[in-house]
mmCIF file of C-alpha atoms in Angstrom:
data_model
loop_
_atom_site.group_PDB
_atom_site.id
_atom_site.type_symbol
_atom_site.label_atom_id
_atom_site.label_comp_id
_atom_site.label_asym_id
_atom_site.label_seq_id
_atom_site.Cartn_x
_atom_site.Cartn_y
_atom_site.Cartn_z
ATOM 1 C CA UNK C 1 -0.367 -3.670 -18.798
ATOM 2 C CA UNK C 2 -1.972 -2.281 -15.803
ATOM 3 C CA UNK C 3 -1.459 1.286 -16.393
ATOM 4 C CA UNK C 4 -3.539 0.282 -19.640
ATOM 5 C CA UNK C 5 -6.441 -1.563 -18.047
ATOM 6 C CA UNK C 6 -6.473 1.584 -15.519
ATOM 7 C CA UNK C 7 -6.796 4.035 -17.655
ATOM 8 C CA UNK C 8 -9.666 2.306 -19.590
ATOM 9 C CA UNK C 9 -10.990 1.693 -16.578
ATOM 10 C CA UNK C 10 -10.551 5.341 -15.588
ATOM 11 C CA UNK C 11 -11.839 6.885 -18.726
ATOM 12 C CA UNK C 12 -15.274 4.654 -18.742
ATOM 13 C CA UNK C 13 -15.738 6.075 -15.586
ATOM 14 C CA UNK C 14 -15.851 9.495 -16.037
ATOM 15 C CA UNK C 15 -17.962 8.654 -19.632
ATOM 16 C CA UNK C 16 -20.376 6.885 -17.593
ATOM 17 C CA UNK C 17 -20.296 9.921 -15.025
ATOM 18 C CA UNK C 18 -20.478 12.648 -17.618
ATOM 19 C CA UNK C 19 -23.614 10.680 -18.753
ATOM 20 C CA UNK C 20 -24.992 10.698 -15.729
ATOM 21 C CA UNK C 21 -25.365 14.743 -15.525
ATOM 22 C CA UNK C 22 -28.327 14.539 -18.365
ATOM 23 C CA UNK C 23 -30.545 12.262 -15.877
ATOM 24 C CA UNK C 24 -29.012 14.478 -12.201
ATOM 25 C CA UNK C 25 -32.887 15.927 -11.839
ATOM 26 C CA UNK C 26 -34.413 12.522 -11.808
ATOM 27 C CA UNK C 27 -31.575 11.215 -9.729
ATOM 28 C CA UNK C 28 -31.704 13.861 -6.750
ATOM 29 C CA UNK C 29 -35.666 13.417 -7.352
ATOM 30 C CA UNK C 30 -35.173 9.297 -6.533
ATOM 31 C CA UNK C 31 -32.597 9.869 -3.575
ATOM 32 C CA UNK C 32 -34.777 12.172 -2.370
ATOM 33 C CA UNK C 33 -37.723 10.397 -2.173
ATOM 34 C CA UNK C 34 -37.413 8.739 1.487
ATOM 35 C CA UNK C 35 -38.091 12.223 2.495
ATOM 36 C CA UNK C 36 -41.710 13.148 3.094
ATOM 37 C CA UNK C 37 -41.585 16.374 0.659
ATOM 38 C CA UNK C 38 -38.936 15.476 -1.654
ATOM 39 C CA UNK C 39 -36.675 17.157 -2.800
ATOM 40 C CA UNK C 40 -38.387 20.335 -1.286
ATOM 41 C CA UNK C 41 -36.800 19.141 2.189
ATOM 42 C CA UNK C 42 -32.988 20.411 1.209
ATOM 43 C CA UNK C 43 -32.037 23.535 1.699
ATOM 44 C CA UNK C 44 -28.860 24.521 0.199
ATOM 45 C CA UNK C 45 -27.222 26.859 2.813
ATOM 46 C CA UNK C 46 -23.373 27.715 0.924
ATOM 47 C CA UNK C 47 -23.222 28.898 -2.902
ATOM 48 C CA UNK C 48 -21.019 25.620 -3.528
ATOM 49 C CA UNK C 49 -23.090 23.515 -2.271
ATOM 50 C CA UNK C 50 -25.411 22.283 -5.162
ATOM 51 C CA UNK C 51 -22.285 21.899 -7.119
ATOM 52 C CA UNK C 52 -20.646 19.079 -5.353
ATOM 53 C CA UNK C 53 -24.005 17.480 -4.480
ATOM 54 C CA UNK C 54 -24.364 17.261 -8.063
ATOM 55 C CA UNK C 55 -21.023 15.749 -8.846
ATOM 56 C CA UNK C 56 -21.306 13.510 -5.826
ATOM 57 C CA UNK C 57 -24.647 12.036 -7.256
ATOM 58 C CA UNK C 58 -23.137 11.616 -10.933
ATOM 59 C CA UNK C 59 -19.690 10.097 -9.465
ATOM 60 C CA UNK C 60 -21.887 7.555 -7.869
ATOM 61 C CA UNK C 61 -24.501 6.934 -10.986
ATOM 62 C CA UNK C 62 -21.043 6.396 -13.162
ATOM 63 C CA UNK C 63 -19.594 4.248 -10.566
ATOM 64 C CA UNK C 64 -22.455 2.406 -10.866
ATOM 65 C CA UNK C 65 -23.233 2.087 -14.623
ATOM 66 C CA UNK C 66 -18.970 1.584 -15.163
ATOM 67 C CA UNK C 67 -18.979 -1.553 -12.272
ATOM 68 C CA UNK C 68 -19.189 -4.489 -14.746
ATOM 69 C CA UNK C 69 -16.960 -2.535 -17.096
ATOM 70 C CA UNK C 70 -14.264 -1.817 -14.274
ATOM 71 C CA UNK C 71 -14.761 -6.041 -13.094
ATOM 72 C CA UNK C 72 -14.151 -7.060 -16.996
ATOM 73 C CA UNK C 73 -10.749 -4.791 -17.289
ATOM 74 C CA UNK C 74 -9.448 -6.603 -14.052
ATOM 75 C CA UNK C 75 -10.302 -10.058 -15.409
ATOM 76 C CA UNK C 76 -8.481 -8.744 -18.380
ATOM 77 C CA UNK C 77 -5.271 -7.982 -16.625
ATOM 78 C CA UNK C 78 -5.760 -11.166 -14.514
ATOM 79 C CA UNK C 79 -7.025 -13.475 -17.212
ATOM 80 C CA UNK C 80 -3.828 -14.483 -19.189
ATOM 81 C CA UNK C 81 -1.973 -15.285 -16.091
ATOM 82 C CA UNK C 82 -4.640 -17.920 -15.087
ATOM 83 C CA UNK C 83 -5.887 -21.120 -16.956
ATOM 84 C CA UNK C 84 -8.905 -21.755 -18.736
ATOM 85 C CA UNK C 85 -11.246 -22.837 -16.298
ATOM 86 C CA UNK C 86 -10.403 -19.850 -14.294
ATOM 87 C CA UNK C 87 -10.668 -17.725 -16.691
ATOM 88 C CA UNK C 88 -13.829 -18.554 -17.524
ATOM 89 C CA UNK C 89 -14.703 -18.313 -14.132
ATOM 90 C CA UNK C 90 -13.522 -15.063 -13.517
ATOM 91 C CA UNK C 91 -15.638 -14.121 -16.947
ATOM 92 C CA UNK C 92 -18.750 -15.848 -14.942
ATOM 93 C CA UNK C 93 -18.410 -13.719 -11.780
ATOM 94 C CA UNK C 94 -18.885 -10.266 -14.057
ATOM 95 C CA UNK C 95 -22.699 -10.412 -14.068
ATOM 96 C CA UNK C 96 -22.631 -11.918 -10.401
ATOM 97 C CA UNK C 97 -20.744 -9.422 -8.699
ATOM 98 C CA UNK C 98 -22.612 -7.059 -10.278
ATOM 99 C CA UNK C 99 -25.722 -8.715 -9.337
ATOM 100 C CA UNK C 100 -24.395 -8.462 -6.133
ATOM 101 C CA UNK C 101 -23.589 -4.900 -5.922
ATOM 102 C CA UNK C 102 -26.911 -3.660 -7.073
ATOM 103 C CA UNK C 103 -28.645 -5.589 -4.681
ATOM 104 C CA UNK C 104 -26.581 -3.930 -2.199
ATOM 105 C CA UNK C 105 -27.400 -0.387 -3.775
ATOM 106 C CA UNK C 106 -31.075 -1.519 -3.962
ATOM 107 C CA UNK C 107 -30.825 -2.994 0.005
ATOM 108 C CA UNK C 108 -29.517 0.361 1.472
ATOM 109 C CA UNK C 109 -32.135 2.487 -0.552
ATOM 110 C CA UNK C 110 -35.534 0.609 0.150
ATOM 111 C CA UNK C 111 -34.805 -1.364 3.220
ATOM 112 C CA UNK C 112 -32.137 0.494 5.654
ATOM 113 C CA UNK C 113 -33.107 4.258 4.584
ATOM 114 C CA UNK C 114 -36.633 4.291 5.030
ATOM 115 C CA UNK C 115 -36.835 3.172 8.591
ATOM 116 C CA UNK C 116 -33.260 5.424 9.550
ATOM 117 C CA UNK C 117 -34.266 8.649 8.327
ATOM 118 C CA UNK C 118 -36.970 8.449 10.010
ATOM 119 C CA UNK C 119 -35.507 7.767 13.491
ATOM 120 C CA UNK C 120 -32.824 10.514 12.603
ATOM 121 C CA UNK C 121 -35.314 12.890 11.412
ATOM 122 C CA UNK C 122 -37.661 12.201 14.653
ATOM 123 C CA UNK C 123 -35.256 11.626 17.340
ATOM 124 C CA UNK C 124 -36.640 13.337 20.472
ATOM 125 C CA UNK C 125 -38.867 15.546 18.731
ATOM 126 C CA UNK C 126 -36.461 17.759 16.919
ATOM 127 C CA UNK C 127 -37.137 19.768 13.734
ATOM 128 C CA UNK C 128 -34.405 19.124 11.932
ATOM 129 C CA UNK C 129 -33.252 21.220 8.514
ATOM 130 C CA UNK C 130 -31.684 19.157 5.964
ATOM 131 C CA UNK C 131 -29.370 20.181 3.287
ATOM 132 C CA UNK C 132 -28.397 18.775 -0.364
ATOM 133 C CA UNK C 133 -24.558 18.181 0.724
ATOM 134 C CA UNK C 134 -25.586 16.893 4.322
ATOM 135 C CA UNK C 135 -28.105 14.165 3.247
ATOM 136 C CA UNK C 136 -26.922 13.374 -0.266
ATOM 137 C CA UNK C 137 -23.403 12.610 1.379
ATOM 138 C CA UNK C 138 -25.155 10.474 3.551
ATOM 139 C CA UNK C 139 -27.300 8.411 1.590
ATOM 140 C CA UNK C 140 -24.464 7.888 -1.449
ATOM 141 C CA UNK C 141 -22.538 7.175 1.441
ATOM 142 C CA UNK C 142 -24.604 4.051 2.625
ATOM 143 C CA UNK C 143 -25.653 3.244 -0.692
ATOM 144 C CA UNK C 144 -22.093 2.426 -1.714
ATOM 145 C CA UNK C 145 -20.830 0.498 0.962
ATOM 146 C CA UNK C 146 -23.515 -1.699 1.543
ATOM 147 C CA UNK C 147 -23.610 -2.489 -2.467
ATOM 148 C CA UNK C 148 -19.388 -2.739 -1.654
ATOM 149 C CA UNK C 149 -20.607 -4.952 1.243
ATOM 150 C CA UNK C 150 -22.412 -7.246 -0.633
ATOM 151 C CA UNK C 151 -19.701 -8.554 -2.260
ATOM 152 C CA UNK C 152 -18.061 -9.863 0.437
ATOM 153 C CA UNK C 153 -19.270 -13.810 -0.189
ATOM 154 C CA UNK C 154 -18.148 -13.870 -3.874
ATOM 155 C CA UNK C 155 -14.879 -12.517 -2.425
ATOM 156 C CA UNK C 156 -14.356 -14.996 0.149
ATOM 157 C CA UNK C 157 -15.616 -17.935 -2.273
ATOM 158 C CA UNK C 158 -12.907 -16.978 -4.824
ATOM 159 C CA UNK C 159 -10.325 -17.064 -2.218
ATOM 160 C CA UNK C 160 -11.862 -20.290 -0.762
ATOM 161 C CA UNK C 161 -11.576 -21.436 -4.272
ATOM 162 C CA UNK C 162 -7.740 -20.689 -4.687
ATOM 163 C CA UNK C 163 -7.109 -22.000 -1.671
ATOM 164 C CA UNK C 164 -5.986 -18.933 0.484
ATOM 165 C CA UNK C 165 -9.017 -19.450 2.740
ATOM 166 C CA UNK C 166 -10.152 -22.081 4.692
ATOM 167 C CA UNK C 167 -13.704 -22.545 5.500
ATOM 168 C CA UNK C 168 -13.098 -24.090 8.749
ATOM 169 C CA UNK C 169 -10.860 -21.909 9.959
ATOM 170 C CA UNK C 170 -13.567 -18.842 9.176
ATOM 171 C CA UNK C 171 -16.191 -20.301 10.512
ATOM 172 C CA UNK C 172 -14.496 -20.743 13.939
ATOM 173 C CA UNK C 173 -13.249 -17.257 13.957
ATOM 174 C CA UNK C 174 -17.510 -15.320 13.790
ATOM 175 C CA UNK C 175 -16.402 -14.022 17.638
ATOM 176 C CA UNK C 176 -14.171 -11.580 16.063
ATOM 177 C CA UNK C 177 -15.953 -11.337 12.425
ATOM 178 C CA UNK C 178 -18.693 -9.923 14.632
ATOM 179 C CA UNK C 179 -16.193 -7.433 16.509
ATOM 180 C CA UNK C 180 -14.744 -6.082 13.062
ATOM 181 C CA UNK C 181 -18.391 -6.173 11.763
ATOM 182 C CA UNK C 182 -19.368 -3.511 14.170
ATOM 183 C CA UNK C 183 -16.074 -1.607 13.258
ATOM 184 C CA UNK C 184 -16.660 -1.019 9.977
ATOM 185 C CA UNK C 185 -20.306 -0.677 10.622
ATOM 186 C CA UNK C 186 -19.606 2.229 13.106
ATOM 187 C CA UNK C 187 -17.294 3.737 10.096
ATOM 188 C CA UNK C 188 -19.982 3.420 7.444
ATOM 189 C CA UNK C 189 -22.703 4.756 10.093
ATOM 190 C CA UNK C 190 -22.107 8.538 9.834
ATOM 191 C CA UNK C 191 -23.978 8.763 12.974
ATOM 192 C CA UNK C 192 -23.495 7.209 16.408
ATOM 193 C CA UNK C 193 -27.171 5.572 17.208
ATOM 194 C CA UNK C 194 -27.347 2.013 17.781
ATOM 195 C CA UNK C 195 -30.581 2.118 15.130
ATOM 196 C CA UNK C 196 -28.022 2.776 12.053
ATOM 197 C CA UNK C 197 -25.409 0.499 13.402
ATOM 198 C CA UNK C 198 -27.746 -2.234 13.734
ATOM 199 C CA UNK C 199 -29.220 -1.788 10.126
ATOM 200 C CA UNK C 200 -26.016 -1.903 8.303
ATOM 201 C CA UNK C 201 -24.745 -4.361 11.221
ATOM 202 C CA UNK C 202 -27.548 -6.901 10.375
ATOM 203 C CA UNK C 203 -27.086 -7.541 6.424
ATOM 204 C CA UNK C 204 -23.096 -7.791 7.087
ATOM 205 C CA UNK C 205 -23.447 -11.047 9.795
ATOM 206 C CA UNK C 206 -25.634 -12.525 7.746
ATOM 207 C CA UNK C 207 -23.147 -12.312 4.585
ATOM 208 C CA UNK C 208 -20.810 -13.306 7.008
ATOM 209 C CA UNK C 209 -22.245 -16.568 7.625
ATOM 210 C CA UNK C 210 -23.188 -17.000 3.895
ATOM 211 C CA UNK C 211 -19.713 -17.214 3.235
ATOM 212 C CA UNK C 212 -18.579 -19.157 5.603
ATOM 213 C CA UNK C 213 -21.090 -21.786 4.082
ATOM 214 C CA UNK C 214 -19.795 -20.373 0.416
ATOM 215 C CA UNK C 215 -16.381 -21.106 1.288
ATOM 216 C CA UNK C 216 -17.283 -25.017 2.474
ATOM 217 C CA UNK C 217 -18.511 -25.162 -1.325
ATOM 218 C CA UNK C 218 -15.225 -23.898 -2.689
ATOM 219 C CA UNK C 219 -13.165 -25.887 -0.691
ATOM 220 C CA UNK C 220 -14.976 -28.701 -1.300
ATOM 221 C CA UNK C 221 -14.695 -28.427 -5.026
ATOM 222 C CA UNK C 222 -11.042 -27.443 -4.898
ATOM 223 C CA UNK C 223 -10.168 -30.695 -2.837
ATOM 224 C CA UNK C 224 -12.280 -32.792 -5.528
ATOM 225 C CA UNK C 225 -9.965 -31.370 -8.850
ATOM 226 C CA UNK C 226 -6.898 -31.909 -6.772
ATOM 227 C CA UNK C 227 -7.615 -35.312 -6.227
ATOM 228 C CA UNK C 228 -8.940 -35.660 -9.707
ATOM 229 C CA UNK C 229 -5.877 -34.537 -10.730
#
């Protein structure tokens, strides 16, 4: 059953990507548009290069347009193992996760982007050459693990709701969220400056905290059917 919902899974994907090569010029046109001339910035530099840059952008446009598709084939395989109520639950946090994710997307593009490519573009007074593979890699990069990001607080509220996290028990461990925070913000960050860091950095504490207070909900509400039952 879950080499089935894979392979659905799998094959919307790469419809959704194949798709996405008809719309790749207004695509690289959008992601380039933090840059002052566009797309007239890049340089391509290797014969390969505009090539992957292209698949990389349509992998990440299918990813994209496949997300609630992908989230409906896991409640799928999920679903008749579950009972009623969480199965309609799990139907109910389709459109929010994907709400979610898309925010994220949307987040990284107009709010972190802007103001970092301009500190790494400016830094110390360098003229710096981009190319497609360099700064497409980097912005799909961000773009996808901040929308990945943003999921964190339906994540932890689920859990909260099954009763594999406790709320209290998250909330008094934010010393060390805040240490793994900065770990996976340094991985995200393909650069080292503390400007980057702190962009990506910033949104993730805050989630943090959101689900802490997510997770009291959850808990809450899971304590209240158990004694109701």
């Amino acid at each position: 059953a879950l080499r089935k919902h894979l392979l659905r899974a799998v094959l919307f994907l790469m419809a959704m990507t194949a798709l996405s090569f008809a719309y790749i010029p207004q695509l690289l046109d959008f992601l380039a548009q933090p840059l002052d001339a566009g797309l007239q910035s890049l340089v391509a530099i290797e014969p390969t290069e505009p090539i992957s840059t292209v698949m990389r952008v349509a992998l990440l446009s299918g990813f994209a347009l496949s997300f609630p598709y992908i989230a409906l084939e896991i409640w799928l395989f999920i679903g008749p193992g579950v009972s009623r109520r969480a199965r309609f639950f799990g139907l109910l946090t389709i459109p929010i996760a994907t709400l979610l994710f898309l925010a994220g997307m949307a987040f990284a593009y107009y709010i972190m982007l802007p103001p970092g490519l301009d500190f790494l573009l400016h830094v110390a007074g360098f003229q710096t050459q981009l190319t497609p593979s360099s700064y497409i890699r980097f912005v799909t990069g961000v773009i996808f693990w901040i929308g990945l990001v943003f999921e964190y607080p339906l994540v932890i509220y689920i859990l909260a709701s099954l009763g594999f996290v406790q709320a209290r028990a998250l909330g008094r461990q934010w010393r060390l969220a805040i240490v793994v925070i900065a770990v996976l913000a340094a991985m995200i960050t393909p650069t080292v400056d503390p400007v980057n860091m702190s962009l990506i950095m910033g949104p993730m504490i805050v989630l943090f905290f959101l689900s802490v207070g997510l997770a009291f909900i959850a808990q809450r509400g899971r304590e209240r059917r158990l004694a109701e039952a």
